[in-house]
PDB file of C-alpha atoms in Angstrom:
ATOM      1  CA  MET A  30      23.328-255.759-121.275  1.00 47.00           C
ATOM      2  CA  ASN A  31      26.727-256.833-121.174  1.00 40.00           C
ATOM      3  CA  HIS A  32      28.900-258.690-123.834  1.00 39.00           C
ATOM      4  CA  LEU A  33      26.029-258.694-126.570  1.00 44.00           C
ATOM      5  CA  ILE A  34      26.475-258.962-130.165  1.00 34.00           C
ATOM      6  CA  ALA A  35      24.543-256.390-132.922  1.00 36.00           C
ATOM      7  CA  SER A  36      21.892-257.058-135.294  1.00 34.00           C
ATOM      8  CA  THR A  37      22.658-258.010-138.446  1.00 32.00           C
ATOM      9  CA  ALA A  38      19.847-255.857-139.981  1.00 34.00           C
ATOM     10  CA  PHE A  39      20.134-251.890-140.188  1.00 33.00           C
ATOM     11  CA  ALA A  40      18.188-249.478-142.188  1.00 35.00           C
ATOM     12  CA  ALA A  41      19.911-246.072-143.434  1.00 35.00           C
ATOM     13  CA  ILE A  42      19.553-243.722-141.325  1.00 37.00           C
ATOM     14  CA  ALA A  43      20.152-239.668-141.811  1.00 37.00           C
ATOM     15  CA  PHE A  44      23.536-239.026-139.738  1.00 37.00           C
ATOM     16  CA  VAL A  45      24.517-235.406-139.049  1.00 36.00           C
ATOM     17  CA  SER A  46      27.347-233.796-137.450  1.00 36.00           C
ATOM     18  CA  THR A  47      27.673-234.988-133.508  1.00 37.00           C
ATOM     19  CA  ALA A  48      28.070-231.170-132.689  1.00 39.00           C
ATOM     20  CA  GLN A  49      24.479-230.718-132.363  1.00 62.00           C
ATOM     21  CA  ALA A  50      24.993-232.694-129.066  1.00 74.00           C
ATOM     22  CA  GLY A  51      27.902-230.946-127.192  1.00 92.00           C
ATOM     23  CA  GLU A  52      29.445-232.626-123.963  1.00 95.00           C
ATOM     24  CA  LEU A  53      29.210-230.814-120.704  1.00 97.00           C
ATOM     25  CA  TRP A  54      30.844-233.203-118.273  1.00 97.00           C
ATOM     26  CA  ARG A  55      31.977-236.945-118.097  1.00 97.00           C
ATOM     27  CA  ALA A  56      31.819-238.745-114.722  1.00 98.00           C
ATOM     28  CA  THR A  57      33.682-242.295-114.512  1.00 98.00           C
ATOM     29  CA  GLY A  58      34.033-245.271-112.164  1.00 97.00           C
ATOM     30  CA  PHE A  59      30.768-246.792-112.323  1.00 98.00           C
ATOM     31  CA  GLU A  60      30.143-250.365-112.642  1.00 98.00           C
ATOM     32  CA  GLN A  61      28.117-251.082-115.949  1.00 98.00           C
ATOM     33  CA  PRO A  62      25.513-247.968-115.396  1.00 98.00           C
ATOM     34  CA  GLU A  63      22.555-248.426-116.930  1.00 98.00           C
ATOM     35  CA  SER A  64      20.169-245.633-116.214  1.00 98.00           C
ATOM     36  CA  ALA A  65      20.622-242.019-115.291  1.00 98.00           C
ATOM     37  CA  LEU A  66      17.588-240.410-113.771  1.00 98.00           C
ATOM     38  CA  VAL A  67      17.031-236.742-112.667  1.00 98.00           C
ATOM     39  CA  ASP A  68      15.730-236.311-108.747  1.00 98.00           C
ATOM     40  CA  ALA A  69      14.525-232.745-109.371  1.00 97.00           C
ATOM     41  CA  ALA A  70      13.529-232.426-105.658  1.00 97.00           C
ATOM     42  CA  HIS A  71      16.995-232.779-104.229  1.00 97.00           C
ATOM     43  CA  ASN A  72      18.804-231.674-107.347  1.00 98.00           C
ATOM     44  CA  ARG A  73      20.935-234.777-108.027  1.00 98.00           C
ATOM     45  CA  ILE A  74      21.200-237.783-110.637  1.00 98.00           C
ATOM     46  CA  VAL A  75      20.782-241.318-109.430  1.00 98.00           C
ATOM     47  CA  VAL A  76      22.693-243.827-111.566  1.00 98.00           C
ATOM     48  CA  SER A  77      21.781-247.626-111.491  1.00 98.00           C
ATOM     49  CA  ASN A  78      24.710-249.695-111.482  1.00 98.00           C
ATOM     50  CA  ILE A  79      24.301-253.573-112.428  1.00 98.00           C
ATOM     51  CA  VAL A  80      27.751-254.773-111.684  1.00 98.00           C
ATOM     52  CA  GLY A  81      27.885-258.349-113.494  1.00 95.00           C
ATOM     53  CA  ASN A  82      25.255-260.302-115.627  1.00 95.00           C
ATOM     54  CA  PRO A  83      22.189-258.054-116.248  1.00 96.00           C
ATOM     55  CA  GLY A  84      19.759-261.452-115.497  1.00 96.00           C
ATOM     56  CA  ALA A  85      21.768-262.731-112.446  1.00 96.00           C
ATOM     57  CA  ALA A  86      20.187-262.514-109.022  1.00 96.00           C
ATOM     58  CA  ASP A  87      23.544-261.898-107.260  1.00 97.00           C
ATOM     59  CA  GLY A  88      22.872-259.256-105.084  1.00 97.00           C
ATOM     60  CA  ASN A  89      26.027-256.994-106.528  1.00 97.00           C
ATOM     61  CA  GLY A  90      23.630-254.239-108.209  1.00 98.00           C
ATOM     62  CA  TYR A  91      23.356-250.646-106.470  1.00 98.00           C
ATOM     63  CA  LEU A  92      22.557-246.963-106.887  1.00 98.00           C
ATOM     64  CA  SER A  93      24.910-244.029-107.110  1.00 98.00           C
ATOM     65  CA  LEU A  94      24.427-240.165-106.811  1.00 98.00           C
ATOM     66  CA  LEU A  95      25.755-237.237-108.672  1.00 98.00           C
ATOM     67  CA  SER A  96      25.493-233.752-108.298  1.00 98.00           C
ATOM     68  CA  MET A  97      23.868-232.021-111.560  1.00 98.00           C
ATOM     69  CA  ASP A  98      27.405-230.965-112.560  1.00 97.00           C
ATOM     70  CA  GLY A  99      28.571-234.649-112.664  1.00 98.00           C
ATOM     71  CA  LYS A 100      30.229-234.789-109.069  1.00 98.00           C
ATOM     72  CA  VAL A 101      29.744-238.164-107.580  1.00 98.00           C
ATOM     73  CA  LEU A 102      27.809-237.390-104.247  1.00 98.00           C
ATOM     74  CA  ALA A 103      27.640-241.131-102.944  1.00 98.00           C
ATOM     75  CA  ARG A 104      29.028-244.098-104.867  1.00 98.00           C
ATOM     76  CA  HIS A 105      27.130-246.383-103.104  1.00 98.00           C
ATOM     77  CA  TRP A 106      24.219-244.588-102.089  1.00 98.00           C
ATOM     78  CA  VAL A 107      21.575-248.169-102.058  1.00 98.00           C
ATOM     79  CA  ASP A 108      23.134-251.449-101.959  1.00 97.00           C
ATOM     80  CA  GLY A 109      21.523-255.006-101.562  1.00 95.00           C
ATOM     81  CA  MET A 110      20.196-254.728-105.230  1.00 98.00           C
ATOM     82  CA  ASP A 111      20.473-257.446-107.951  1.00 98.00           C
ATOM     83  CA  ALA A 112      20.977-255.563-111.443  1.00 98.00           C
ATOM     84  CA  PRO A 113      18.779-252.348-111.259  1.00 98.00           C
ATOM     85  CA  LYS A 114      18.210-250.820-114.419  1.00 98.00           C
ATOM     86  CA  GLY A 115      15.641-248.333-115.267  1.00 98.00           C
ATOM     87  CA  MET A 116      13.917-246.144-112.458  1.00 98.00           C
ATOM     88  CA  ALA A 117      10.907-243.711-111.888  1.00 98.00           C
ATOM     89  CA  ILE A 118      10.142-241.524-109.129  1.00 98.00           C
ATOM     90  CA  SER A 119       7.059-241.011-107.905  1.00 96.00           C
ATOM     91  CA  ALA A 120       6.331-238.637-104.596  1.00 94.00           C
ATOM     92  CA  ASP A 121       9.072-239.185-102.397  1.00 96.00           C
ATOM     93  CA  ARG A 122      10.070-242.670-103.481  1.00 98.00           C
ATOM     94  CA  LEU A 123      12.291-243.875-106.228  1.00 98.00           C
ATOM     95  CA  TYR A 124      11.440-247.137-107.870  1.00 98.00           C
ATOM     96  CA  ALA A 125      13.874-249.443-109.832  1.00 98.00           C
ATOM     97  CA  ALA A 126      13.536-252.283-112.148  1.00 98.00           C
ATOM     98  CA  ASP A 127      15.576-255.198-111.063  1.00 98.00           C
ATOM     99  CA  ILE A 128      15.484-258.155-113.215  1.00 98.00           C
ATOM    100  CA  THR A 129      11.425-259.666-111.981  1.00 98.00           C
ATOM    101  CA  LYS A 130      11.124-257.187-109.054  1.00 98.00           C
ATOM    102  CA  VAL A 131      10.950-253.510-108.396  1.00 98.00           C
ATOM    103  CA  ARG A 132      12.683-252.160-105.842  1.00 98.00           C
ATOM    104  CA  VAL A 133      11.410-249.191-103.739  1.00 98.00           C
ATOM    105  CA  VAL A 134      13.766-246.802-102.312  1.00 98.00           C
ATOM    106  CA  ASP A 135      12.974-243.563 -99.936  1.00 98.00           C
ATOM    107  CA  LEU A 136      14.352-240.664-101.371  1.00 98.00           C
ATOM    108  CA  ALA A 137      15.200-238.650 -98.033  1.00 96.00           C
ATOM    109  CA  SER A 138      16.961-241.410 -96.533  1.00 97.00           C
ATOM    110  CA  GLY A 139      18.189-243.758 -99.403  1.00 97.00           C
ATOM    111  CA  ARG A 140      17.070-246.838 -97.476  1.00 97.00           C
ATOM    112  CA  LEU A 141      15.593-249.891 -99.609  1.00 97.00           C
ATOM    113  CA  VAL A 142      11.919-249.704 -98.054  1.00 97.00           C
ATOM    114  CA  GLU A 143      10.038-252.387-100.195  1.00 97.00           C
ATOM    115  CA  THR A 144      10.732-255.058-102.991  1.00 97.00           C
ATOM    116  CA  ILE A 145       7.613-255.760-105.344  1.00 98.00           C
ATOM    117  CA  ASP A 146       7.377-258.914-106.890  1.00 97.00           C
ATOM    118  CA  VAL A 147       6.084-258.737-110.515  1.00 98.00           C
ATOM    119  CA  PRO A 148       4.489-262.379-111.155  1.00 96.00           C
ATOM    120  CA  GLY A 149       5.211-263.672-114.462  1.00 96.00           C
ATOM    121  CA  ALA A 150       7.894-260.729-115.331  1.00 98.00           C
ATOM    122  CA  VAL A 151      11.206-262.548-117.017  1.00 97.00           C
ATOM    123  CA  PHE A 152      13.457-259.024-117.733  1.00 98.00           C
ATOM    124  CA  LEU A 153      12.107-255.861-116.178  1.00 98.00           C
ATOM    125  CA  ASN A 154      14.008-253.014-117.952  1.00 98.00           C
ATOM    126  CA  ASP A 155      12.649-249.364-117.940  1.00 98.00           C
ATOM    127  CA  MET A 156      10.312-247.200-115.844  1.00 98.00           C
ATOM    128  CA  THR A 157       8.152-244.170-116.173  1.00 98.00           C
ATOM    129  CA  GLU A 158       5.474-242.451-114.109  1.00 98.00           C
ATOM    130  CA  ASP A 159       2.420-240.857-116.117  1.00 97.00           C
ATOM    131  CA  SER A 160       0.477-237.473-114.845  1.00 95.00           C
ATOM    132  CA  ALA A 161      -1.819-239.778-112.430  1.00 95.00           C
ATOM    133  CA  GLY A 162       0.790-241.513-110.620  1.00 95.00           C
ATOM    134  CA  LYS A 163       0.952-244.530-112.341  1.00 97.00           C
ATOM    135  CA  LEU A 164       3.980-246.243-113.083  1.00 98.00           C
ATOM    136  CA  TYR A 165       4.811-248.620-115.932  1.00 98.00           C
ATOM    137  CA  VAL A 166       7.867-251.304-116.467  1.00 98.00           C
ATOM    138  CA  SER A 167       8.859-252.873-119.482  1.00 98.00           C
ATOM    139  CA  ASP A 168       9.647-256.476-119.722  1.00 98.00           C
ATOM    140  CA  MET A 169      11.872-256.690-122.746  1.00 97.00           C
ATOM    141  CA  LEU A 170      12.022-260.673-122.967  1.00 97.00           C
ATOM    142  CA  ALA A 171       7.786-260.716-122.564  1.00 97.00           C
ATOM    143  CA  ASP A 172       6.774-258.110-125.089  1.00 97.00           C
ATOM    144  CA  THR A 173       4.909-256.566-121.783  1.00 98.00           C
ATOM    145  CA  ILE A 174       4.449-253.571-120.155  1.00 98.00           C
ATOM    146  CA  TYR A 175       3.223-253.776-116.709  1.00 98.00           C
ATOM    147  CA  ARG A 176       1.320-251.030-114.779  1.00 98.00           C
ATOM    148  CA  ILE A 177       1.920-250.397-111.060  1.00 97.00           C
ATOM    149  CA  ASP A 178      -1.001-248.665-108.843  1.00 94.00           C
ATOM    150  CA  GLY A 179      -0.195-248.585-105.381  1.00 87.00           C
ATOM    151  CA  ASP A 180       2.309-250.649-105.677  1.00 89.00           C
ATOM    152  CA  ARG A 181       0.101-253.421-107.042  1.00 94.00           C
ATOM    153  CA  PRO A 182       1.764-254.575-110.555  1.00 97.00           C
ATOM    154  CA  GLU A 183      -0.528-255.567-113.216  1.00 97.00           C
ATOM    155  CA  PRO A 184      -0.131-256.353-116.664  1.00 98.00           C
ATOM    156  CA  PHE A 185      -1.262-253.527-119.117  1.00 98.00           C
ATOM    157  CA  VAL A 186      -0.232-254.468-122.317  1.00 98.00           C
ATOM    158  CA  LYS A 187       1.408-257.554-123.658  1.00 98.00           C
ATOM    159  CA  ASP A 188       1.435-257.487-127.529  1.00 98.00           C
ATOM    160  CA  PRO A 189       3.957-258.911-130.118  1.00 97.00           C
ATOM    161  CA  LEU A 190       4.200-255.270-131.610  1.00 97.00           C
ATOM    162  CA  LEU A 191       6.105-254.294-128.768  1.00 98.00           C
ATOM    163  CA  ALA A 192       9.103-256.095-130.210  1.00 97.00           C
ATOM    164  CA  SER A 193      11.038-256.538-127.088  1.00 98.00           C
ATOM    165  CA  PRO A 194      10.563-253.102-125.504  1.00 98.00           C
ATOM    166  CA  ASN A 195      13.112-251.511-123.608  1.00 98.00           C
ATOM    167  CA  GLY A 196      12.940-247.737-122.882  1.00 98.00           C
ATOM    168  CA  VAL A 197       9.564-246.398-121.612  1.00 98.00           C
ATOM    169  CA  PHE A 198       8.542-242.563-121.242  1.00 98.00           C
ATOM    170  CA  ALA A 199       4.882-241.296-120.270  1.00 98.00           C
ATOM    171  CA  ASP A 200       4.346-238.335-122.503  1.00 96.00           C
ATOM    172  CA  ASP A 201       0.736-236.659-121.678  1.00 93.00           C
ATOM    173  CA  GLY A 202      -1.669-239.582-122.626  1.00 96.00           C
ATOM    174  CA  ARG A 203       0.815-242.205-124.447  1.00 98.00           C
ATOM    175  CA  LEU A 204       3.546-244.018-123.272  1.00 98.00           C
ATOM    176  CA  ILE A 205       6.579-243.647-126.327  1.00 98.00           C
ATOM    177  CA  VAL A 206       8.455-246.895-126.160  1.00 98.00           C
ATOM    178  CA  ALA A 207      11.987-248.057-127.721  1.00 98.00           C
ATOM    179  CA  SER A 208      11.778-251.444-129.229  1.00 98.00           C
ATOM    180  CA  TRP A 209      14.758-253.374-129.449  1.00 97.00           C
ATOM    181  CA  GLY A 210      13.784-255.354-132.207  1.00 97.00           C
ATOM    182  CA  LYS A 211      11.887-258.692-133.372  1.00 96.00           C
ATOM    183  CA  GLY A 212      13.023-262.247-133.079  1.00 95.00           C
ATOM    184  CA  ILE A 213      15.263-261.422-129.880  1.00 94.00           C
ATOM    185  CA  ASN A 214      17.676-264.477-129.105  1.00 91.00           C
ATOM    186  CA  LYS A 215      17.333-264.697-125.315  1.00 87.00           C
ATOM    187  CA  THR A 216      20.837-265.462-124.776  1.00 87.00           C
ATOM    188  CA  ASP A 217      23.099-262.818-126.877  1.00 88.00           C
ATOM    189  CA  PHE A 218      20.002-260.234-127.454  1.00 90.00           C
ATOM    190  CA  SER A 219      20.777-260.330-131.145  1.00 92.00           C
ATOM    191  CA  THR A 220      17.718-259.605-133.131  1.00 95.00           C
ATOM    192  CA  ALA A 221      15.954-260.844-136.377  1.00 96.00           C
ATOM    193  CA  GLU A 222      14.945-257.352-137.232  1.00 96.00           C
ATOM    194  CA  PRO A 223      15.795-253.884-135.501  1.00 97.00           C
ATOM    195  CA  GLY A 224      13.179-251.972-133.234  1.00 97.00           C
ATOM    196  CA  GLY A 225      11.825-248.784-133.664  1.00 98.00           C
ATOM    197  CA  LEU A 226       9.676-246.126-131.537  1.00 98.00           C
ATOM    198  CA  LEU A 227       6.084-246.662-130.724  1.00 98.00           C
ATOM    199  CA  SER A 228       3.314-245.047-129.050  1.00 98.00           C
ATOM    200  CA  VAL A 229       0.928-246.846-126.683  1.00 98.00           C
ATOM    201  CA  ASP A 230      -2.569-244.984-125.732  1.00 98.00           C
ATOM    202  CA  LEU A 231      -2.892-244.811-122.223  1.00 98.00           C
ATOM    203  CA  ALA A 232      -6.823-245.155-122.343  1.00 98.00           C
ATOM    204  CA  THR A 233      -6.882-247.724-125.264  1.00 98.00           C
ATOM    205  CA  LYS A 234      -3.882-249.829-124.696  1.00 98.00           C
ATOM    206  CA  LYS A 235      -3.377-249.575-128.609  1.00 98.00           C
ATOM    207  CA  VAL A 236       0.301-249.888-129.838  1.00 98.00           C
ATOM    208  CA  THR A 237       1.062-247.961-132.641  1.00 98.00           C
ATOM    209  CA  PRO A 238       4.436-247.652-134.892  1.00 97.00           C
ATOM    210  CA  LEU A 239       5.604-243.977-134.904  1.00 97.00           C
ATOM    211  CA  PRO A 240       6.032-243.273-138.623  1.00 96.00           C
ATOM    212  CA  GLY A 241       9.309-243.194-140.299  1.00 96.00           C
ATOM    213  CA  ALA A 242      11.218-244.674-137.010  1.00 97.00           C
ATOM    214  CA  GLN A 243      10.957-248.412-137.366  1.00 97.00           C
ATOM    215  CA  ASN A 244      13.100-251.203-138.058  1.00 96.00           C
ATOM    216  CA  PHE A 245      16.567-249.032-137.635  1.00 96.00           C
ATOM    217  CA  ALA A 246      18.334-249.670-134.396  1.00 96.00           C
ATOM    218  CA  ASP A 247      17.952-251.674-131.224  1.00 97.00           C
ATOM    219  CA  LEU A 248      16.748-249.236-129.410  1.00 98.00           C
ATOM    220  CA  ASP A 249      17.408-248.956-125.072  1.00 98.00           C
ATOM    221  CA  GLY A 250      16.561-245.643-123.653  1.00 98.00           C
ATOM    222  CA  VAL A 251      14.028-243.323-124.456  1.00 98.00           C
ATOM    223  CA  ILE A 252      12.949-239.526-123.595  1.00 98.00           C
ATOM    224  CA  ALA A 253      10.836-236.869-124.856  1.00 97.00           C
ATOM    225  CA  MET A 254      11.478-232.846-124.876  1.00 95.00           C
ATOM    226  CA  GLY A 255       8.862-231.001-126.419  1.00 93.00           C
ATOM    227  CA  ASP A 256       8.209-232.544-129.778  1.00 93.00           C
ATOM    228  CA  THR A 257      11.132-234.226-129.920  1.00 96.00           C
ATOM    229  CA  ILE A 258      12.017-237.673-129.199  1.00 98.00           C
ATOM    230  CA  TYR A 259      15.512-239.060-128.101  1.00 98.00           C
ATOM    231  CA  ALA A 260      16.603-242.660-128.211  1.00 98.00           C
ATOM    232  CA  THR A 261      19.819-244.377-127.639  1.00 98.00           C
ATOM    233  CA  ALA A 262      20.963-247.425-129.962  1.00 97.00           C
ATOM    234  CA  TYR A 263      22.833-249.866-127.383  1.00 96.00           C
ATOM    235  CA  MET A 264      24.542-251.908-130.231  1.00 93.00           C
ATOM    236  CA  THR A 265      26.270-248.953-131.827  1.00 96.00           C
ATOM    237  CA  GLY A 266      25.924-246.404-128.922  1.00 97.00           C
ATOM    238  CA  THR A 267      24.135-243.822-131.230  1.00 97.00           C
ATOM    239  CA  LEU A 268      21.772-241.127-129.751  1.00 98.00           C
ATOM    240  CA  TYR A 269      19.303-240.534-132.206  1.00 98.00           C
ATOM    241  CA  SER A 270      16.187-237.474-132.397  1.00 97.00           C
ATOM    242  CA  TYR A 271      13.220-237.823-134.182  1.00 98.00           C
ATOM    243  CA  LYS A 272      10.572-235.429-134.934  1.00 96.00           C
ATOM    244  CA  PRO A 273       7.178-236.401-136.037  1.00 92.00           C
ATOM    245  CA  GLY A 274       6.955-237.046-140.075  1.00 85.00           C
ATOM    246  CA  ARG A 275      11.043-237.050-140.011  1.00 93.00           C
ATOM    247  CA  ALA A 276      13.711-239.782-140.151  1.00 95.00           C
ATOM    248  CA  PRO A 277      15.375-240.487-136.641  1.00 97.00           C
ATOM    249  CA  THR A 278      18.578-238.345-136.798  1.00 96.00           C
ATOM    250  CA  ALA A 279      21.929-239.548-135.687  1.00 96.00           C
ATOM    251  CA  VAL A 280      22.918-236.505-132.938  1.00 95.00           C
ATOM    252  CA  ALA A 281      25.692-237.819-130.731  1.00 96.00           C
ATOM    253  CA  GLN A 282      28.275-240.869-131.209  1.00 96.00           C
ATOM    254  CA  PHE A 283      29.516-243.177-128.223  1.00 96.00           C
ATOM    255  CA  LYS A 284      30.837-246.488-127.962  1.00 95.00           C
ATOM    256  CA  PRO A 285      28.469-249.342-127.737  1.00 96.00           C
ATOM    257  CA  GLY A 286      26.529-249.688-124.444  1.00 96.00           C
ATOM    258  CA  SER A 287      24.324-246.552-124.389  1.00 96.00           C
ATOM    259  CA  ALA A 288      21.400-247.179-121.993  1.00 96.00           C
ATOM    260  CA  ASP A 289      18.689-245.744-120.139  1.00 98.00           C
ATOM    261  CA  ILE A 290      18.882-241.899-120.949  1.00 98.00           C
ATOM    262  CA  GLY A 291      17.379-239.016-118.520  1.00 98.00           C
ATOM    263  CA  THR A 292      16.710-235.759-118.662  1.00 97.00           C
ATOM    264  CA  ASP A 293      16.072-232.254-116.649  1.00 96.00           C
ATOM    265  CA  GLY A 294      14.512-230.672-119.605  1.00 94.00           C
ATOM    266  CA  GLU A 295      17.335-229.238-120.868  1.00 94.00           C
ATOM    267  CA  LYS A 296      19.880-231.717-121.032  1.00 97.00           C
ATOM    268  CA  ILE A 297      20.622-235.496-121.751  1.00 98.00           C
ATOM    269  CA  PHE A 298      22.375-237.732-119.053  1.00 98.00           C
ATOM    270  CA  VAL A 299      23.889-240.861-120.788  1.00 98.00           C
ATOM    271  CA  PRO A 300      24.870-243.671-118.905  1.00 98.00           C
ATOM    272  CA  LEU A 301      27.491-246.004-120.948  1.00 98.00           C
ATOM    273  CA  MET A 302      27.636-249.358-119.901  1.00 97.00           C
ATOM    274  CA  GLY A 303      30.728-250.444-121.502  1.00 95.00           C
ATOM    275  CA  GLU A 304      32.690-247.307-120.365  1.00 97.00           C
ATOM    276  CA  GLY A 305      31.997-247.320-116.581  1.00 98.00           C
ATOM    277  CA  GLU A 306      30.724-243.525-117.366  1.00 98.00           C
ATOM    278  CA  VAL A 307      27.722-241.263-117.398  1.00 98.00           C
ATOM    279  CA  VAL A 308      28.018-238.497-120.014  1.00 98.00           C
ATOM    280  CA  ALA A 309      25.593-234.967-119.857  1.00 98.00           C
ATOM    281  CA  LEU A 310      25.223-233.639-123.106  1.00 97.00           C
ATOM    282  CA  SER A 311      23.742-230.212-124.339  1.00 94.00           C
ATOM    283  CA  LEU A 312      21.451-229.707-127.116  1.00 85.00           C
ATOM    284  CA  ASP A 313      21.443-227.115-129.682  1.00 70.00           C
TER     285      ASP A 313
END
């Protein structure tokens, strides 16, 4: 989401010292890195690079590989994409959201083996896999989350309560959703109201706002570690933590452009689109 402007409405948030999140390393030289996903089976991090307009099918996008300690293993690991954003891994394949398609990559060879068209998609953004092996991909400009089962996409939930869903993370029997906000302007991505954190029940498809975590920021990436949810606010570059029953707390601050975060269960990997960097953080 390059060249965006901030929403005009913000709620009061509890800010604390960024010492809570310590920087371990910083890898540079990427081109609008949007997502950093841990490939645990191969002990590496996959980084998606948009390279230009995030909504343009221009063939410029690609995936990079990082070691777990921040060394570049392959700058151009997989080419032939348009504007890849969020990713998920299922079995031996990596799936990447690419505007209106999902690209499928063989993890062992790095070959682009399939492209899944998602009928009706407008702006696919983040992806996640549930415990049953089903994949989910958010459509930020259509208030929709699609499910992919056996490489067959179908609308899973379409609801205005999703309020421009961006980040998605499967957590037990639910999806945690990071909402960008209501009344989104599809030209500059500003919002009439900032977003918040939501839960979507995988069985009932019911969308539930998480208490105390509404209308506070235009949210992008999201992960869960234990009972704590972490989410990035793209417009301000803030990394927030949230626990049930508490207000979101800022635990790290970057320049605007923090996007779809990844984790190995202990550390958080933050892509900074505007800076062309990926940052690894440890949490106290």
